[in-house]
Tab-separated table of C-alpha atoms in Angstrom:
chain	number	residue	atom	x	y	z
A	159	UNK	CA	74.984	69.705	131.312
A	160	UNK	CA	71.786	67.438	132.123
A	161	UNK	CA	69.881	71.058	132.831
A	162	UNK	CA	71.596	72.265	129.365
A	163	UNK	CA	69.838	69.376	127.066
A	164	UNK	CA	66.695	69.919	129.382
A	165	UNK	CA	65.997	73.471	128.216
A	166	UNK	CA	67.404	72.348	124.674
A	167	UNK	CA	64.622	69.553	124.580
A	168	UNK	CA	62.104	72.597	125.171
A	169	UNK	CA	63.554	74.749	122.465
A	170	UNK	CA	63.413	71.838	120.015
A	171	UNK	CA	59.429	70.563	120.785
A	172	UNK	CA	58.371	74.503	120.740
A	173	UNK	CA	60.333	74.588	117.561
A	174	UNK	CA	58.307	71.008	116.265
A	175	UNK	CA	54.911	72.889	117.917
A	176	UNK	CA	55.382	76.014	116.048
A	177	UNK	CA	56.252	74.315	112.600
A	178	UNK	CA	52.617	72.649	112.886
A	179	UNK	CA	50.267	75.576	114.028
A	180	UNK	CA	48.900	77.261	111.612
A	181	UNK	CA	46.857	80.204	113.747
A	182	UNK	CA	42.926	78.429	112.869
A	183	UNK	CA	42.923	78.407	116.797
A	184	UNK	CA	43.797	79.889	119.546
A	185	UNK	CA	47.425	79.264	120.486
A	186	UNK	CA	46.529	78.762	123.796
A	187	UNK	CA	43.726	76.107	123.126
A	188	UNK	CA	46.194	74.521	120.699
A	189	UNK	CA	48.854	74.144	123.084
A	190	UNK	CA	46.598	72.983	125.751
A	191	UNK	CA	45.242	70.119	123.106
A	192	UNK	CA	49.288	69.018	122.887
A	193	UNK	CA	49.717	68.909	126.995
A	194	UNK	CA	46.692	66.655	127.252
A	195	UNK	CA	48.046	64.484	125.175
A	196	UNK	CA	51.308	64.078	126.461
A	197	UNK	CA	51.136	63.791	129.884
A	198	UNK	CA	54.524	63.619	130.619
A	199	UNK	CA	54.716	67.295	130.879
A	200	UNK	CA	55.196	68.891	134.492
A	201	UNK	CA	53.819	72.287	135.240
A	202	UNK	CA	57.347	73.848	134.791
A	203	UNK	CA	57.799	71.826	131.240
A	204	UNK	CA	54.835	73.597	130.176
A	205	UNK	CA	55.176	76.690	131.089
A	206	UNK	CA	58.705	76.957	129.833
A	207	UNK	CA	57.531	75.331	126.308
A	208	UNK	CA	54.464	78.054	126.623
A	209	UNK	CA	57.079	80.668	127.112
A	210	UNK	CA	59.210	79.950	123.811
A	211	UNK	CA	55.982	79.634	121.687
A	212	UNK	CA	54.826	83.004	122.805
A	213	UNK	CA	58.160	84.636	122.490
A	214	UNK	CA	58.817	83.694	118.905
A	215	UNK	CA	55.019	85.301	117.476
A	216	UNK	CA	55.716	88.200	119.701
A	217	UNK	CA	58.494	89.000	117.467
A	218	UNK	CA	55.293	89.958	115.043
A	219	UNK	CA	56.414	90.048	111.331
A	220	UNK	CA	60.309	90.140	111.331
A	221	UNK	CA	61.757	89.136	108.773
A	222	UNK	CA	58.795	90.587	107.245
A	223	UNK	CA	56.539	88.818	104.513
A	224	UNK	CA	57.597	89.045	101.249
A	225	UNK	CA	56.698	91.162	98.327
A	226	UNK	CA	53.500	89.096	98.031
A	227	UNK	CA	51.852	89.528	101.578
A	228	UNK	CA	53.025	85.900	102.234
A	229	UNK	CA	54.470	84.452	105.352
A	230	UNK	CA	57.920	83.756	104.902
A	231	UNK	CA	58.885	79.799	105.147
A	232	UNK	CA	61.818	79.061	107.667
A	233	UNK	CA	63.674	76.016	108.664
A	234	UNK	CA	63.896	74.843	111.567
A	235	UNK	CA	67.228	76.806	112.781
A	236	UNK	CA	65.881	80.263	111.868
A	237	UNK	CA	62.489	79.145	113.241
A	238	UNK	CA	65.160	78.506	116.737
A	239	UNK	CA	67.260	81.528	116.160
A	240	UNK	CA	63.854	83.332	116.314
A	241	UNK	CA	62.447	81.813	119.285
A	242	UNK	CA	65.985	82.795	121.245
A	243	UNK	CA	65.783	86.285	120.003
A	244	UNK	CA	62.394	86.504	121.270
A	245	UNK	CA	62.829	85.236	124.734
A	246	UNK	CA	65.737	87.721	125.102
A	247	UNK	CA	64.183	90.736	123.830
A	248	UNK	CA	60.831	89.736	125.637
A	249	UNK	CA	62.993	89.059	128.965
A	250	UNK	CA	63.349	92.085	131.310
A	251	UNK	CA	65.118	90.362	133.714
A	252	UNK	CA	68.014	87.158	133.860
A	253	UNK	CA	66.493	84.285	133.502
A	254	UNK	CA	68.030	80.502	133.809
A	255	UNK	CA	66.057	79.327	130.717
A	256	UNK	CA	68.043	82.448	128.596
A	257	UNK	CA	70.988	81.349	130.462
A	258	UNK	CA	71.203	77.735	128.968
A	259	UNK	CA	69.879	79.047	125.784
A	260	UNK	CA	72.554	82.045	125.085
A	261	UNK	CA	74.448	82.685	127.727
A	262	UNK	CA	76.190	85.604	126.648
A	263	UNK	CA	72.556	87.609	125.916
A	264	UNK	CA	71.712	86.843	129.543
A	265	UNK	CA	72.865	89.267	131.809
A	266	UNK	CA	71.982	91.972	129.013
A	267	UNK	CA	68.149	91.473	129.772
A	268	UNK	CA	68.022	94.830	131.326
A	269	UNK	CA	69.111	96.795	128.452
A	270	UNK	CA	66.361	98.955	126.628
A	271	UNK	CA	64.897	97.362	123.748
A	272	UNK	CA	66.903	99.788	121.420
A	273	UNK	CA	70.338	98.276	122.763
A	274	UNK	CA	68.714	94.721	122.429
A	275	UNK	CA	68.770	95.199	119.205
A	276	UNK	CA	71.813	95.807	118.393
A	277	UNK	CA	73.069	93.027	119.187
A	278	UNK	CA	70.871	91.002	116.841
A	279	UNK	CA	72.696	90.006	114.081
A	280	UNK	CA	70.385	88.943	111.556
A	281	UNK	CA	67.865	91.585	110.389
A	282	UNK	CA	65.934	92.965	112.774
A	283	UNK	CA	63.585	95.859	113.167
A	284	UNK	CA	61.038	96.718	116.194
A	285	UNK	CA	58.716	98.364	113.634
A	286	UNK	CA	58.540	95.259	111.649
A	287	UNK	CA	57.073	93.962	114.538
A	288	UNK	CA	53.338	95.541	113.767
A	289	UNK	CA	52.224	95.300	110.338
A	290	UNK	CA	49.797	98.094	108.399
A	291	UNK	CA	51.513	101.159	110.315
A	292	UNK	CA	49.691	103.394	107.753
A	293	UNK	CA	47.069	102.114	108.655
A	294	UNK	CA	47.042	103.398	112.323
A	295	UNK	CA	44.584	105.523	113.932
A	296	UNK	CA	46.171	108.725	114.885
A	297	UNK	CA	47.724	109.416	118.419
A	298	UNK	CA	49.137	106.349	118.171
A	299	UNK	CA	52.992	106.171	118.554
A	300	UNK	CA	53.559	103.274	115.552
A	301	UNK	CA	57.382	102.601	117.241
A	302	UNK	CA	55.913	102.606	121.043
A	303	UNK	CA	52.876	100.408	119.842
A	304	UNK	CA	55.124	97.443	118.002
A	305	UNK	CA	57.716	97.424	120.469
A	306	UNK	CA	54.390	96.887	123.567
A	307	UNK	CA	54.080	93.330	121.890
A	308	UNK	CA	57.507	92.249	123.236
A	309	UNK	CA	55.710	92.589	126.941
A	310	UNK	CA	53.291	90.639	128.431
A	311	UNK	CA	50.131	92.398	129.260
A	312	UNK	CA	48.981	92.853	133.443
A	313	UNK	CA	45.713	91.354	134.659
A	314	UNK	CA	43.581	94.020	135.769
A	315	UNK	CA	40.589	93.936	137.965
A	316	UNK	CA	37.883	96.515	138.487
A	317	UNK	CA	36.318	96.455	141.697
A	318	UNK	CA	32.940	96.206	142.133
A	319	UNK	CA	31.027	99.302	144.242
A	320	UNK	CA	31.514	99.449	147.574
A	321	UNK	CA	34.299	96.453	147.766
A	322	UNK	CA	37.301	97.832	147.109
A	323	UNK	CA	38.781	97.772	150.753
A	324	UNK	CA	36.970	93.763	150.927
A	325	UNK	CA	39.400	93.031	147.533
A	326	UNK	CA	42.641	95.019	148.969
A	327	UNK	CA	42.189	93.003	151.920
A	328	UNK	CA	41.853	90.039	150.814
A	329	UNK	CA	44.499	90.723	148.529
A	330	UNK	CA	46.947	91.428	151.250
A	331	UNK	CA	46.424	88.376	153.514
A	332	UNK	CA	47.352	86.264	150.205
A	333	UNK	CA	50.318	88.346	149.894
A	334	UNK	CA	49.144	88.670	146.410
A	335	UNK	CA	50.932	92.387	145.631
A	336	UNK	CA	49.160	94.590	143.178
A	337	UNK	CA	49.159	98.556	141.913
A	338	UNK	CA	46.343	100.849	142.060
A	339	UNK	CA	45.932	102.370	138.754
A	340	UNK	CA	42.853	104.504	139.653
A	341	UNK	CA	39.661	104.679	142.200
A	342	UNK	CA	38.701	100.910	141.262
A	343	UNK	CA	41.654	99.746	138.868
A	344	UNK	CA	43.725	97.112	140.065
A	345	UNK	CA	47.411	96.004	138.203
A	346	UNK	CA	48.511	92.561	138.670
A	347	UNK	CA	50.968	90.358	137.188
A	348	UNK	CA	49.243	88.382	134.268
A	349	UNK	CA	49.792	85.111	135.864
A	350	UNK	CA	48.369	86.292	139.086
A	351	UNK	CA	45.910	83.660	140.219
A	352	UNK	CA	43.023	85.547	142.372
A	353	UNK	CA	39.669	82.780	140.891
A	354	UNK	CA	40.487	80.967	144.797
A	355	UNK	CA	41.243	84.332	146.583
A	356	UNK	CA	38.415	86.691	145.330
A	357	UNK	CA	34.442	86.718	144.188
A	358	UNK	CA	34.700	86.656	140.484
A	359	UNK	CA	31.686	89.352	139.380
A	360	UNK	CA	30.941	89.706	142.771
A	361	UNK	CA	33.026	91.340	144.144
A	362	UNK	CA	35.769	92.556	140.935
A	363	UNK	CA	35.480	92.201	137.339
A	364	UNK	CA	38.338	91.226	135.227
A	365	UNK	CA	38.294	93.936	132.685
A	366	UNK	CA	41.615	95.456	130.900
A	367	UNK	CA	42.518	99.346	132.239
A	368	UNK	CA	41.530	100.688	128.601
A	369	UNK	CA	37.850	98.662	129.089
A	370	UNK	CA	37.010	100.167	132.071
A	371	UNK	CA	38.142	103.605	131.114
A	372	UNK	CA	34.774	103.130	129.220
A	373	UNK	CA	33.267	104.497	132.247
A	374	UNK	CA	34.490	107.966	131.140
A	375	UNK	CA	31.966	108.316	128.202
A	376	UNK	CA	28.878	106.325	130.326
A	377	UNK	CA	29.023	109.235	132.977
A	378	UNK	CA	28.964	111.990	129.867
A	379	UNK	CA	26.150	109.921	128.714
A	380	UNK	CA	24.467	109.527	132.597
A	381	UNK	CA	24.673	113.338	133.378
A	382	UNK	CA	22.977	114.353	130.321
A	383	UNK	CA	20.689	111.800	129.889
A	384	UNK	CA	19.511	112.443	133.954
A	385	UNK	CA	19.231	116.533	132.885
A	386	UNK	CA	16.954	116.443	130.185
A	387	UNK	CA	13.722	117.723	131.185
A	388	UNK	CA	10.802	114.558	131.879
A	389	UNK	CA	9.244	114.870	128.844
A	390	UNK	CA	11.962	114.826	126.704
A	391	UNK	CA	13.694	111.698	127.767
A	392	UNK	CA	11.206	109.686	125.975
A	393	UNK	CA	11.429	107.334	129.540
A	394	UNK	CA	8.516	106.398	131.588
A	395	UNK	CA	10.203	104.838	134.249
A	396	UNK	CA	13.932	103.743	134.217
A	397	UNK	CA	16.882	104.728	131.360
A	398	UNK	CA	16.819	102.672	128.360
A	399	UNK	CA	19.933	100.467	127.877
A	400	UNK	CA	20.618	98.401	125.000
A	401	UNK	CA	23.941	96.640	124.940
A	402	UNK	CA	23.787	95.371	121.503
A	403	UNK	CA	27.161	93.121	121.043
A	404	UNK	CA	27.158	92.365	124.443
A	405	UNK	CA	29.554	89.063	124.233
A	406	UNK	CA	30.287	88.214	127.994
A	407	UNK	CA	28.591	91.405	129.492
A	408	UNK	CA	31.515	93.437	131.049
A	409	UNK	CA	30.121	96.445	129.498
A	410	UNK	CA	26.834	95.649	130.729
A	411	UNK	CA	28.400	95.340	134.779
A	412	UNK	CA	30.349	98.259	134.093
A	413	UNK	CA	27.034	100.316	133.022
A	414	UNK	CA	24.871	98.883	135.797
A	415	UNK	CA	27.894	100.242	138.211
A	416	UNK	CA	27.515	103.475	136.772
A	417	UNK	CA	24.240	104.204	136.519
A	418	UNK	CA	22.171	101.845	139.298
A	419	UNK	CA	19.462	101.493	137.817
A	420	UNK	CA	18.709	100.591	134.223
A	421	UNK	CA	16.248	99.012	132.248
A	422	UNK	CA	18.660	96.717	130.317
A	423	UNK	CA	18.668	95.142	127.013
A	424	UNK	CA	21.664	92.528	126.336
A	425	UNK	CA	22.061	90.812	122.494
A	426	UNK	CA	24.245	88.818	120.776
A	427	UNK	CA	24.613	87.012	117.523
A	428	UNK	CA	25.704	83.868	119.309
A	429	UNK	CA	23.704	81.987	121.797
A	430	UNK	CA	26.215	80.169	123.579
A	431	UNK	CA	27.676	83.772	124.268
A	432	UNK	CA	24.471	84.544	125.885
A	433	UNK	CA	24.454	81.318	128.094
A	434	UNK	CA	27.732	82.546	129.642
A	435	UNK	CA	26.504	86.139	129.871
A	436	UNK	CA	23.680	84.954	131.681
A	437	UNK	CA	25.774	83.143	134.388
A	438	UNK	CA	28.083	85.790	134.479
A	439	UNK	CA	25.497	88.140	135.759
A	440	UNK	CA	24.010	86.048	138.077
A	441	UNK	CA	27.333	85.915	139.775
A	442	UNK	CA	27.295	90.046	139.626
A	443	UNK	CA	23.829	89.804	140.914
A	444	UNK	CA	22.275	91.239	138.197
A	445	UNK	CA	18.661	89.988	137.474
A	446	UNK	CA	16.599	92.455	136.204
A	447	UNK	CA	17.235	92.267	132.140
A	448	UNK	CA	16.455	91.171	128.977
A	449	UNK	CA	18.284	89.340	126.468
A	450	UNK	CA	17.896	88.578	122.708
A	451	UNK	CA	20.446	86.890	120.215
A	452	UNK	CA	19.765	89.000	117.469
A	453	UNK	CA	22.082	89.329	113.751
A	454	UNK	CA	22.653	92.859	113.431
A	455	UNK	CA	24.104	92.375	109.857
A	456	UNK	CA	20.088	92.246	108.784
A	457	UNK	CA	17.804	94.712	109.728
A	458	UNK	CA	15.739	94.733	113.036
A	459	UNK	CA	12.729	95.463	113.304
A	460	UNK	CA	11.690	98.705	114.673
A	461	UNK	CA	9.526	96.731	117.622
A	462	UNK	CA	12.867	95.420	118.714
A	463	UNK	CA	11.178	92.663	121.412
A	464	UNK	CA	11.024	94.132	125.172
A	465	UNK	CA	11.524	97.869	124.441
A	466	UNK	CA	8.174	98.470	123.160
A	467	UNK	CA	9.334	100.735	120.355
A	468	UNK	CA	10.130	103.398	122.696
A	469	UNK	CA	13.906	103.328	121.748
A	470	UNK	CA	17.199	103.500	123.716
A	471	UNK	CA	18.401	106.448	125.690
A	472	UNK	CA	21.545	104.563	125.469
A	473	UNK	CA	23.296	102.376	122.871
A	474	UNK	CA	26.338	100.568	123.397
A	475	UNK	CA	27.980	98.592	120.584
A	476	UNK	CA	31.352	97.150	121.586
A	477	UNK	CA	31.408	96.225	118.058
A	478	UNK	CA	33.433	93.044	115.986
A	479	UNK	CA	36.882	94.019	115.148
A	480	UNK	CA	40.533	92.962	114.293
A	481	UNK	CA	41.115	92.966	117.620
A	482	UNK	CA	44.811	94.769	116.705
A	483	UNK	CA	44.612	96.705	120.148
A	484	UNK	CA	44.634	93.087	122.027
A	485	UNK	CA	46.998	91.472	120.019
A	486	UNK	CA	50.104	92.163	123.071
A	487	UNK	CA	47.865	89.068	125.059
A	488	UNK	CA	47.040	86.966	121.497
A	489	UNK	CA	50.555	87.874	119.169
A	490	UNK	CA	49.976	84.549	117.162
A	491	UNK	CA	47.332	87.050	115.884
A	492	UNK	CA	49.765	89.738	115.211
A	493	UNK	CA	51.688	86.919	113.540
A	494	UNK	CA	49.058	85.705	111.115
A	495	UNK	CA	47.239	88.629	110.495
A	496	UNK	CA	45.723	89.382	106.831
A	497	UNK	CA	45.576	92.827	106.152
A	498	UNK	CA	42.358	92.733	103.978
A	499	UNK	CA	40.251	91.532	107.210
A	500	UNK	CA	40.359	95.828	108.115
A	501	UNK	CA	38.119	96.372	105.153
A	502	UNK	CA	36.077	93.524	105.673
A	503	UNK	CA	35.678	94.645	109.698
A	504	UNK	CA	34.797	97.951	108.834
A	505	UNK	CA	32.157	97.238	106.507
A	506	UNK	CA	30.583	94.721	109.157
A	507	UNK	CA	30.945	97.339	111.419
A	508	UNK	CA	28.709	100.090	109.254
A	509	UNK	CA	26.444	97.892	108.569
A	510	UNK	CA	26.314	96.907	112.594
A	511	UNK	CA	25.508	100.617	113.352
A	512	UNK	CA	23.299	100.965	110.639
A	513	UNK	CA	20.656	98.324	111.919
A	514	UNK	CA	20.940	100.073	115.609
A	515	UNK	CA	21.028	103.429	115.612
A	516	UNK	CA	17.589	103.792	114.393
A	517	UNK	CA	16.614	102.428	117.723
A	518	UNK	CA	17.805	105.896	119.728
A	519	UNK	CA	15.136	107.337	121.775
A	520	UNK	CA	15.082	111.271	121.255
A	521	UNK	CA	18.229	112.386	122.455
A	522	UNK	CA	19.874	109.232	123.319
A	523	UNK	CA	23.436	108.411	123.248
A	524	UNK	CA	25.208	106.375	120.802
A	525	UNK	CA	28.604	104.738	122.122
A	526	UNK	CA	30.720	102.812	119.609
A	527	UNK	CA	33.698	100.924	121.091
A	528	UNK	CA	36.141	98.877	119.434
A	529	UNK	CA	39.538	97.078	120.729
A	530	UNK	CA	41.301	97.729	117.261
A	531	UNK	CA	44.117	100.232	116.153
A	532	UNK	CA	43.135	100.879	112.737
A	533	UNK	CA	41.541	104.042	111.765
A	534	UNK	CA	39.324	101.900	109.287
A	535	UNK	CA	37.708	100.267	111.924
A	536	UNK	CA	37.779	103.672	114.401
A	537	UNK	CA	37.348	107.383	112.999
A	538	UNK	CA	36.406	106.384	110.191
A	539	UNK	CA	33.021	104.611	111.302
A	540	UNK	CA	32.255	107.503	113.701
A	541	UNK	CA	32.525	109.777	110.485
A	542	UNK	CA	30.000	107.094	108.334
A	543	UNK	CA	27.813	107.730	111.212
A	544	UNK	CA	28.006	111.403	111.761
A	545	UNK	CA	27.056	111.457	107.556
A	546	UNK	CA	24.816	109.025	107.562
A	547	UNK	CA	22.938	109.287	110.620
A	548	UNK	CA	23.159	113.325	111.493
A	549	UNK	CA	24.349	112.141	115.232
A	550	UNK	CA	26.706	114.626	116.961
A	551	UNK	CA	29.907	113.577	118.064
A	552	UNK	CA	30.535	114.232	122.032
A	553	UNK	CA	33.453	112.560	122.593
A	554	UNK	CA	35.749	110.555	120.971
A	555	UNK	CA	39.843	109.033	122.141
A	556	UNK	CA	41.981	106.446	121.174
A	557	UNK	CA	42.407	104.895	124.810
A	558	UNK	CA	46.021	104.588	124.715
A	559	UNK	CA	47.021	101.376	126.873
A	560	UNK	CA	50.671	100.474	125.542
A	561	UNK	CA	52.290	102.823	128.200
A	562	UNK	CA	50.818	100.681	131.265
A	563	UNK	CA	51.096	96.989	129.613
A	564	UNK	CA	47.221	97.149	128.823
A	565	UNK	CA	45.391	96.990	125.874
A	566	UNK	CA	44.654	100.131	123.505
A	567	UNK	CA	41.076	100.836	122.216
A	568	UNK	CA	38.981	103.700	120.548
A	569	UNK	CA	35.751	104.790	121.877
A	570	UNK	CA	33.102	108.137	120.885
A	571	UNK	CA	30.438	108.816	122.179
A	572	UNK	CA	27.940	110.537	119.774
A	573	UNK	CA	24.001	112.429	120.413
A	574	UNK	CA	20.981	112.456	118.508
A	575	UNK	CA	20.157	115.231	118.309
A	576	UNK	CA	16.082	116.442	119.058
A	577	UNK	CA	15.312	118.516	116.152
A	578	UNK	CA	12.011	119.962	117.023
């Protein structure tokens, strides 16, 4: 009975903590503001608290909004009934928090989704789970995609060159267990904790499967680049990189790991994002580099600072987005997002590639990237750029990561092409 009112207590404060979050941060950061502020909480309490929050906004939009786009408004048992539902359909396995919480649902953890839901009895539908399905870029299984959210993503690593056997080794004396998803793609359990056990940079780089299948397109883009005859490469010493949303560099590592050596450009609107960049590659041991925070919304000029007007061989833009292919780690996203921020995305996004692409070297490589969903944001930009720009399209895949609990992204890789 004592354990009964203890998981009860947690139902009713993630209730209270979801009643005053309004999605303006992080849920994460906002539930890590409430623990340091009541210190009473023991690991356990938190995590179990953690675990009811997440369930309920993995449940995405059901009920959905109403006729108006608005978030419906629910009292406190719904908001309850909801955060239940979601720990059972988001449970893959009996759990004693389920078991205190609805008994009955317990031991039926290891159904398939479908039969979970039929035992709902309040409206329910997995494809209410994911809004804008028409939206959707295509290859994307809309059903398959909304019901992903109900799991928790893995932690993947990507091991650096030549470490791999170091990492599985290391690895294995922790008795840390992990899958091998391909030649340097590590699976873990998301709560794995590896920052005392392995060389963060160093030796792996946390990077989602989808992210690192990146490398796919950057040895399309090495081969060719390394084929075209001397004169034509527009180089006089090392390949032109220009990373120009870099954020926190993983594509940067990634491309140093695949081509050796580079001459490297990183930029970023925000400066603080370059401060972290910068320590993150010291702990890669990469030093040889330039950085810039630079607004590619405005025009740059065609001097861009360090490249001497000579232009990029290659031009990665990981560019801003929704983020709707990430949402499976972040579903308070999922939960609160407005529809209209696609439009607004893609038009930041042409006007992103507008201000760079000019800055391709003669027969360079263009390689747009985004961790979104929506075709707005994904086939659609590669087609502004193919009619705006003349570039030819190499490449192109929606980067499907729902079938291995990873995140899903769209990447093409496009040419300019050297008219002579």
């Amino acid at each position: 009975m004592a354990k009964k009112k203890l998981f009860e207590s947690y139902l009713a404060i993630a209730s209270s903590l979801i009643q005053q979050y309004n999605g303006a941060v992080p849920l994460n950061n906002f539930l890590k503001q409430y623990f340091s502020l009541h210190k009473k909480f023991g690991s356990r309490d938190r995590n179990y608290i953690t675990e009811l929050c997440y369930c309920y906004y993995r449940m995405g939009q059901n009920p959905p909004r109403s006729l108006k786009g608005e978030l419906l408004n629910f009292d406190e048992n719904i908001i309850r009934q909801r955060i239940i539902t979601g720990l059972f359909l988001c449970s893959e396995e009996p759990n004693e928090l389920l078991a205190h919480l609805k008994e009955e649902w317990n031991e039926k953890t290891l159904l398939p989704v479908n039969e979970k839901v039929a035992l709902i009895s309040y409206s329910f539908s997995q494809q209410h789970i994911f809004p804008c399905k028409d939206e959707l870029s295509k290859d994307i299984d809309a059903t398959a995609f909304a019901t992903s959210h109900l799991i928790q993503p893995d932690l993947f690593l990507r091991t650096r060159p030549d470490r791999k056997q170091q990492v599985l080794k290391k690895l294995q004396e922790h008795k840390i267990e992990c899958k091998e998803c391909s030649d340097n793609c590590l699976a873990l359990p998301n709560t794995t904790k590896i920052e005392n056990v392995l060389e963060i940079n160093k030796e792996v780089v946390i990077q989602d499967y989808s992210s690192q299948r990146i490398q796919e397109f950057l040895q399309i883009a090495k081969s060719e680049i390394r084929n075209l005859p001397a004169g034509r490469q527009g180089l006089k010493s090392e390949i032109k990189v220009w990373d120009c949303c870099a954020a926190s560099g993983g594509k940067s590592i990634l491309t140093v790991d695949v081509f050796k050596n580079i001459d490297l450009t990183v930029s970023d609107i925000r400066p603080s994002i370059i401060t972290n960049l910068k320590r993150r590659f010291k702990e890669a041991g990469i030093k040889n580099y330039n950085s810039q925070v630079v607004d590619l919304t405005q025009p740059v000029a065609k001097t861009l600072p360090l490249t001497n007007g000579e232009g990029f061989n290659l031009i990665i833009c990981d560019a801003p987005c929704t983020g709707s292919g990430t949402w499976s780690r972040t579903p308070e996203q999922l939960y609160f997002f407005d529809k209209e921020k696609i439009n607004y995305y893609s038009n930041l996004q042409k006007k992103i590639v507008s201000n760079t692409i000019s800055h391709l070297a003669k027969n360079g490589f263009f390689l747009y990237i985004t961790c979104s969903v929506f075709k707005k944001e994904n086939e659609e930009v590669v087609e502004f750029i193919q009619k705006n720009f003349k570039l030819q399209l190499v490449k192109q895949e929606i980067l499907i990561g729902y079938k291995k609990k990873a995140d899903t992204m769209f990447a093409a890789l496009l040419k300019k092409v050297d008219n002579p």
